[in-house]
């Protein structure tokens, strides 16, 4: 005799309240708590301080007690006539950094993945990491000793070969290439880690199946590895768009300094603001410039995310 089992047919799940969700996912929330505290303390709590961009800051009265002057702090940029040139230089440098940086990072990650000798792979990763941890001040010293007109290493070699000396510190046209090369040398190894980790996350059975089907190394890279890196690349590009108008002050200032002969091609927003405010520590002006950069970056992220959502919804941030 068979025992009949009652089958309970559940209806549609009732919606959980906010506190019920908090209780259900309490472990996950606890794991996220350090990140939540960090962003709340350093990203959301300082937001009222944006008001300093619209006042004539006075140390005695504080931010909200200082005199409100509206957009006068922003005149510092657009009345100088350099706003367009500064923004153009900053954006063009960052575009080169983002595009070439990600391309080289992917290239290096794929090369590391193809290495079969484990000790050589570890040594290569270590050597690629080292430039990232070198101080920008030291990088500036190295570049100066390489390119100095009188006793630089490059001009020393040119002199020995009977070739005329090269004076890069008086030629503004060569510095966009030099700065991009220096940046790529310093960050490519560090940036490749993310892509290398993404490659390590690819299903090994998929790789093995491609080998069984007769795919060679280039076909494996083209049809398996590169498509698998696409989501990571899109996310990193979207994040990078937020800082498209924020220049690398340490790189530019320590290598170029205050050389007025090179400012036409190397002057970015950060270096100009530093020179303009170094004698008068004007927090209001600096805050106005930061707000300008943040607004442009926010619009860039939103616009790029909108385009990505239209093309590949799964790769968008939100």
Short mmCIF file of C-alpha atoms in Angstrom, two decimals:
data_model
loop_
_atom_site.label_atom_id
_atom_site.label_comp_id
_atom_site.label_asym_id
_atom_site.label_seq_id
_atom_site.Cartn_x
_atom_site.Cartn_y
_atom_site.Cartn_z
CA UNK A 1 0.00 0.00 0.00
CA UNK A 2 1.42 3.27 -1.12
CA UNK A 3 1.41 6.18 1.24
CA UNK A 4 0.11 9.30 -0.35
CA UNK A 5 2.28 12.30 0.10
CA UNK A 6 0.64 15.63 0.18
CA UNK A 7 2.28 18.02 -2.25
CA UNK A 8 2.24 21.58 -1.07
CA UNK A 9 1.83 23.98 -3.95
CA UNK A 10 3.30 27.28 -2.98
CA UNK A 11 1.73 30.40 -4.30
CA UNK A 12 3.62 33.51 -5.36
CA UNK A 13 6.23 34.58 -2.86
CA UNK A 14 5.20 37.47 -0.71
CA UNK A 15 7.47 40.49 -0.91
CA UNK A 16 9.97 40.77 1.89
CA UNK A 17 10.18 43.95 3.87
CA UNK A 18 13.43 45.91 4.10
CA UNK A 19 14.30 44.59 7.56
CA UNK A 20 13.47 41.02 6.53
CA UNK A 21 15.93 41.35 3.65
CA UNK A 22 18.52 42.77 6.04
CA UNK A 23 18.08 39.77 8.34
CA UNK A 24 18.14 37.25 5.50
CA UNK A 25 21.31 38.67 3.93
CA UNK A 26 22.95 39.70 7.22
CA UNK A 27 26.15 37.73 6.51
CA UNK A 28 26.66 39.34 3.12
CA UNK A 29 25.94 42.78 4.55
CA UNK A 30 28.42 42.19 7.34
CA UNK A 31 31.08 41.30 4.77
CA UNK A 32 30.30 44.51 2.85
CA UNK A 33 30.27 46.66 5.99
CA UNK A 34 33.94 47.82 5.76
CA UNK A 35 33.42 49.00 2.15
CA UNK A 36 30.13 50.68 3.08
CA UNK A 37 31.79 52.55 5.96
CA UNK A 38 34.72 53.56 3.74
CA UNK A 39 32.59 55.06 0.97
CA UNK A 40 30.20 56.68 3.42
CA UNK A 41 33.07 58.33 5.32
CA UNK A 42 35.19 59.42 2.36
CA UNK A 43 32.66 59.87 -0.46
CA UNK A 44 29.29 60.85 1.02
CA UNK A 45 30.11 62.70 4.24
CA UNK A 46 32.41 65.22 2.45
CA UNK A 47 29.69 66.09 -0.12
CA UNK A 48 28.46 69.20 1.76
CA UNK A 49 32.01 70.52 1.43
CA UNK A 50 31.32 71.13 -2.27
CA UNK A 51 29.75 74.37 -1.06
CA UNK A 52 33.27 75.77 -0.60
CA UNK A 53 33.47 76.17 -4.40
CA UNK A 54 30.82 78.91 -4.22
CA UNK A 55 32.18 80.95 -1.31
CA UNK A 56 35.18 83.13 -0.55
CA UNK A 57 36.65 80.81 2.01
CA UNK A 58 37.66 82.34 5.32
CA UNK A 59 39.49 80.24 7.89
CA UNK A 60 37.87 81.99 10.81
CA UNK A 61 34.27 81.69 9.58
CA UNK A 62 34.51 78.19 8.14
CA UNK A 63 32.84 76.84 5.01
CA UNK A 64 29.23 77.75 5.74
CA UNK A 65 30.08 81.02 7.43
CA UNK A 66 32.16 82.37 4.52
CA UNK A 67 30.77 84.89 2.06
CA UNK A 68 28.78 83.38 -0.83
CA UNK A 69 30.15 84.59 -4.19
CA UNK A 70 28.38 82.25 -6.64
CA UNK A 71 30.39 81.30 -9.71
CA UNK A 72 33.20 83.80 -9.19
CA UNK A 73 35.64 81.03 -8.31
CA UNK A 74 35.07 79.47 -11.72
CA UNK A 75 36.12 82.68 -13.48
CA UNK A 76 39.68 81.76 -12.56
CA UNK A 77 39.56 79.12 -15.31
CA UNK A 78 37.54 80.59 -18.15
CA UNK A 79 38.78 84.20 -17.88
CA UNK A 80 42.37 83.01 -18.26
CA UNK A 81 41.57 81.79 -21.79
CA UNK A 82 43.24 78.47 -21.06
CA UNK A 83 40.21 76.39 -20.09
CA UNK A 84 39.82 74.79 -23.52
CA UNK A 85 43.56 74.11 -23.96
CA UNK A 86 43.89 72.66 -20.46
CA UNK A 87 40.81 70.46 -20.83
CA UNK A 88 41.93 69.34 -24.29
CA UNK A 89 45.41 68.37 -23.09
CA UNK A 90 44.05 66.55 -20.05
CA UNK A 91 41.45 64.58 -22.03
CA UNK A 92 43.82 63.67 -24.89
CA UNK A 93 46.49 62.43 -22.50
CA UNK A 94 43.96 60.35 -20.58
CA UNK A 95 42.52 58.88 -23.78
CA UNK A 96 46.02 57.74 -24.77
CA UNK A 97 46.64 56.40 -21.27
CA UNK A 98 43.34 54.49 -21.22
CA UNK A 99 43.44 53.02 -24.73
CA UNK A 100 47.13 52.16 -24.93
CA UNK A 101 47.28 51.20 -21.26
CA UNK A 102 44.48 48.65 -21.54
CA UNK A 103 45.77 47.31 -24.86
CA UNK A 104 49.25 46.69 -23.46
CA UNK A 105 47.84 45.30 -20.21
CA UNK A 106 45.78 42.73 -22.15
CA UNK A 107 48.77 41.93 -24.35
CA UNK A 108 51.06 41.36 -21.36
CA UNK A 109 48.43 39.31 -19.52
CA UNK A 110 48.05 37.01 -22.54
CA UNK A 111 51.82 36.65 -22.87
CA UNK A 112 52.12 35.72 -19.20
CA UNK A 113 49.34 33.19 -19.58
CA UNK A 114 51.12 31.54 -22.49
CA UNK A 115 54.37 31.09 -20.56
CA UNK A 116 54.91 27.49 -19.52
CA UNK A 117 57.94 27.94 -17.25
CA UNK A 118 56.51 28.76 -13.81
CA UNK A 119 59.63 30.35 -12.31
CA UNK A 120 60.13 32.55 -15.36
CA UNK A 121 56.49 33.61 -15.19
CA UNK A 122 56.83 34.61 -11.53
CA UNK A 123 60.07 36.52 -12.15
CA UNK A 124 58.46 38.33 -15.10
CA UNK A 125 55.43 39.35 -13.03
CA UNK A 126 57.70 40.68 -10.28
CA UNK A 127 59.82 42.72 -12.68
CA UNK A 128 56.68 44.11 -14.35
CA UNK A 129 55.34 45.20 -10.96
CA UNK A 130 58.45 47.10 -9.86
CA UNK A 131 58.00 50.31 -11.95
CA UNK A 132 54.57 50.91 -10.42
CA UNK A 133 56.09 51.24 -6.94
CA UNK A 134 58.82 53.68 -7.96
CA UNK A 135 58.15 57.19 -6.68
CA UNK A 136 57.16 59.79 -9.26
CA UNK A 137 59.94 62.00 -7.89
CA UNK A 138 62.50 59.30 -8.63
CA UNK A 139 61.00 58.79 -12.10
CA UNK A 140 61.46 62.52 -12.74
CA UNK A 141 65.11 62.29 -11.68
CA UNK A 142 65.69 59.27 -13.95
CA UNK A 143 64.10 60.99 -16.94
CA UNK A 144 66.12 64.16 -16.33
CA UNK A 145 69.38 62.21 -16.17
CA UNK A 146 68.48 60.42 -19.37
CA UNK A 147 67.41 63.45 -21.40
CA UNK A 148 69.45 66.34 -20.00
CA UNK A 149 71.12 68.33 -22.80
CA UNK A 150 74.55 68.75 -21.21
CA UNK A 151 75.25 65.47 -19.43
CA UNK A 152 72.25 63.22 -20.11
CA UNK A 153 72.77 59.55 -20.93
CA UNK A 154 71.07 59.83 -24.35
CA UNK A 155 73.11 62.85 -25.41
CA UNK A 156 76.27 61.16 -24.15
CA UNK A 157 75.65 58.29 -26.56
CA UNK A 158 74.76 60.66 -29.40
CA UNK A 159 77.99 62.61 -28.83
CA UNK A 160 80.08 59.41 -28.90
CA UNK A 161 78.43 58.50 -32.21
CA UNK A 162 79.18 61.93 -33.65
CA UNK A 163 75.51 62.94 -33.78
CA UNK A 164 74.26 66.38 -32.78
CA UNK A 165 72.89 66.70 -29.23
CA UNK A 166 69.15 66.49 -28.69
CA UNK A 167 67.39 69.12 -26.56
CA UNK A 168 63.99 67.71 -25.54
CA UNK A 169 63.54 70.23 -22.72
CA UNK A 170 63.17 72.99 -25.30
CA UNK A 171 61.00 71.01 -27.75
CA UNK A 172 57.36 70.81 -26.68
CA UNK A 173 56.35 68.55 -29.58
CA UNK A 174 58.16 65.44 -28.36
CA UNK A 175 56.77 65.38 -24.82
CA UNK A 176 53.33 63.86 -25.49
CA UNK A 177 55.11 60.76 -26.81
CA UNK A 178 57.66 60.73 -23.96
CA UNK A 179 55.03 61.14 -21.24
CA UNK A 180 52.84 58.39 -22.69
CA UNK A 181 55.81 56.01 -22.89
CA UNK A 182 56.80 56.76 -19.28
CA UNK A 183 53.24 56.24 -18.07
CA UNK A 184 52.88 52.93 -19.91
CA UNK A 185 56.24 51.72 -18.59
CA UNK A 186 55.14 52.45 -15.04
CA UNK A 187 51.57 51.10 -14.95
CA UNK A 188 51.31 48.33 -17.57
CA UNK A 189 52.53 45.60 -15.24
CA UNK A 190 50.15 46.61 -12.48
CA UNK A 191 47.14 46.96 -14.82
CA UNK A 192 47.77 43.55 -16.39
CA UNK A 193 46.99 41.83 -13.08
CA UNK A 194 43.23 42.35 -13.50
CA UNK A 195 43.22 40.86 -16.99
CA UNK A 196 45.51 38.03 -15.94
CA UNK A 197 43.09 37.18 -13.13
CA UNK A 198 40.21 37.24 -15.64
CA UNK A 199 42.12 34.83 -17.88
CA UNK A 200 42.70 32.53 -14.93
CA UNK A 201 38.93 32.50 -14.39
CA UNK A 202 38.19 31.09 -17.85
CA UNK A 203 36.80 27.57 -17.74
CA UNK A 204 39.72 25.18 -18.29
CA UNK A 205 37.40 22.68 -19.98
CA UNK A 206 36.66 25.23 -22.69
CA UNK A 207 40.38 25.64 -23.35
CA UNK A 208 40.89 21.90 -23.40
CA UNK A 209 37.95 21.41 -25.77
CA UNK A 210 39.47 23.92 -28.20
CA UNK A 211 42.74 21.99 -28.18
CA UNK A 212 40.90 18.75 -28.87
CA UNK A 213 39.15 20.43 -31.80
CA UNK A 214 42.54 21.41 -33.23
CA UNK A 215 42.63 25.12 -32.37
CA UNK A 216 46.10 26.61 -32.34
CA UNK A 217 47.37 29.25 -29.89
CA UNK A 218 46.23 32.25 -31.92
CA UNK A 219 42.76 30.80 -32.44
CA UNK A 220 42.47 30.11 -28.70
CA UNK A 221 43.38 33.74 -27.96
CA UNK A 222 41.04 35.14 -30.62
CA UNK A 223 37.95 33.03 -30.01
CA UNK A 224 38.15 32.23 -26.28
CA UNK A 225 40.44 34.52 -24.31
CA UNK A 226 39.67 37.89 -25.94
CA UNK A 227 35.85 37.45 -25.84
CA UNK A 228 36.15 36.39 -22.19
CA UNK A 229 38.05 39.61 -21.38
CA UNK A 230 35.42 41.83 -22.99
CA UNK A 231 33.24 42.33 -19.85
CA UNK A 232 36.31 43.20 -17.74
CA UNK A 233 37.55 45.65 -20.37
CA UNK A 234 34.18 47.42 -20.63
CA UNK A 235 33.85 47.80 -16.85
CA UNK A 236 37.38 49.19 -16.51
CA UNK A 237 36.81 51.62 -19.38
CA UNK A 238 33.60 52.88 -17.77
CA UNK A 239 35.42 53.44 -14.47
CA UNK A 240 38.24 55.22 -16.29
CA UNK A 241 35.78 57.62 -17.92
CA UNK A 242 35.08 59.11 -14.48
CA UNK A 243 38.62 60.47 -14.32
CA UNK A 244 38.93 61.54 -17.96
CA UNK A 245 39.50 65.19 -16.99
CA UNK A 246 41.66 64.46 -13.94
CA UNK A 247 45.32 64.48 -14.83
CA UNK A 248 48.21 62.63 -13.22
CA UNK A 249 49.74 65.58 -11.34
CA UNK A 250 52.65 63.57 -9.93
CA UNK A 251 53.73 62.39 -13.36
CA UNK A 252 53.50 65.75 -15.12
CA UNK A 253 54.88 67.96 -12.36
CA UNK A 254 57.86 65.79 -11.45
CA UNK A 255 58.92 65.32 -15.06
CA UNK A 256 58.04 68.68 -16.62
CA UNK A 257 58.10 70.93 -13.54
CA UNK A 258 57.52 74.60 -14.32
CA UNK A 259 59.24 74.62 -17.71
CA UNK A 260 57.26 77.28 -19.60
CA UNK A 261 58.69 76.14 -22.97
CA UNK A 262 56.76 72.87 -22.74
CA UNK A 263 53.43 74.11 -21.39
CA UNK A 264 51.69 74.24 -24.76
CA UNK A 265 51.60 70.44 -24.96
CA UNK A 266 52.13 69.34 -21.34
CA UNK A 267 50.05 71.74 -19.25
CA UNK A 268 47.02 70.03 -17.72
CA UNK A 269 44.36 71.29 -15.32
CA UNK A 270 46.16 70.11 -12.18
CA UNK A 271 49.52 71.68 -13.02
CA UNK A 272 47.91 74.98 -14.01
CA UNK A 273 45.87 75.15 -10.81
CA UNK A 274 48.95 74.34 -8.75
CA UNK A 275 50.97 77.13 -10.33
CA UNK A 276 48.10 79.58 -9.99
CA UNK A 277 47.47 78.81 -6.31
CA UNK A 278 50.93 77.87 -5.00
CA UNK A 279 51.53 81.40 -3.64
CA UNK A 280 47.98 81.83 -2.35
CA UNK A 281 46.43 78.70 -0.93
CA UNK A 282 42.92 79.31 -2.21
CA UNK A 283 40.77 76.34 -1.24
CA UNK A 284 37.73 77.80 -2.99
CA UNK A 285 39.45 77.95 -6.37
CA UNK A 286 40.83 74.45 -6.03
CA UNK A 287 37.40 73.16 -5.00
CA UNK A 288 35.79 74.87 -7.99
CA UNK A 289 38.21 73.16 -10.34
CA UNK A 290 37.60 69.81 -8.65
CA UNK A 291 33.84 70.27 -8.99
CA UNK A 292 34.25 71.10 -12.68
CA UNK A 293 36.26 67.91 -13.20
CA UNK A 294 33.79 65.80 -11.23
CA UNK A 295 30.78 67.05 -13.20
CA UNK A 296 32.49 66.34 -16.54
CA UNK A 297 33.56 62.91 -15.30
CA UNK A 298 30.03 62.11 -14.08
CA UNK A 299 28.53 63.09 -17.44
CA UNK A 300 31.11 60.96 -19.26
CA UNK A 301 30.35 57.90 -17.14
CA UNK A 302 26.61 58.30 -17.54
CA UNK A 303 26.89 58.84 -21.29
CA UNK A 304 29.22 55.89 -21.87
CA UNK A 305 27.13 53.64 -19.63
CA UNK A 306 24.01 54.63 -21.61
CA UNK A 307 25.71 53.65 -24.88
CA UNK A 308 26.96 50.36 -23.44
CA UNK A 309 23.48 49.57 -22.12
CA UNK A 310 22.04 50.09 -25.59
CA UNK A 311 24.65 47.84 -27.23
CA UNK A 312 25.40 45.22 -24.54
CA UNK A 313 23.04 45.56 -21.54
CA UNK A 314 24.87 42.84 -19.59
CA UNK A 315 28.09 44.86 -19.53
CA UNK A 316 26.65 48.14 -18.22
CA UNK A 317 27.30 49.37 -14.67
CA UNK A 318 23.62 49.88 -13.89
#
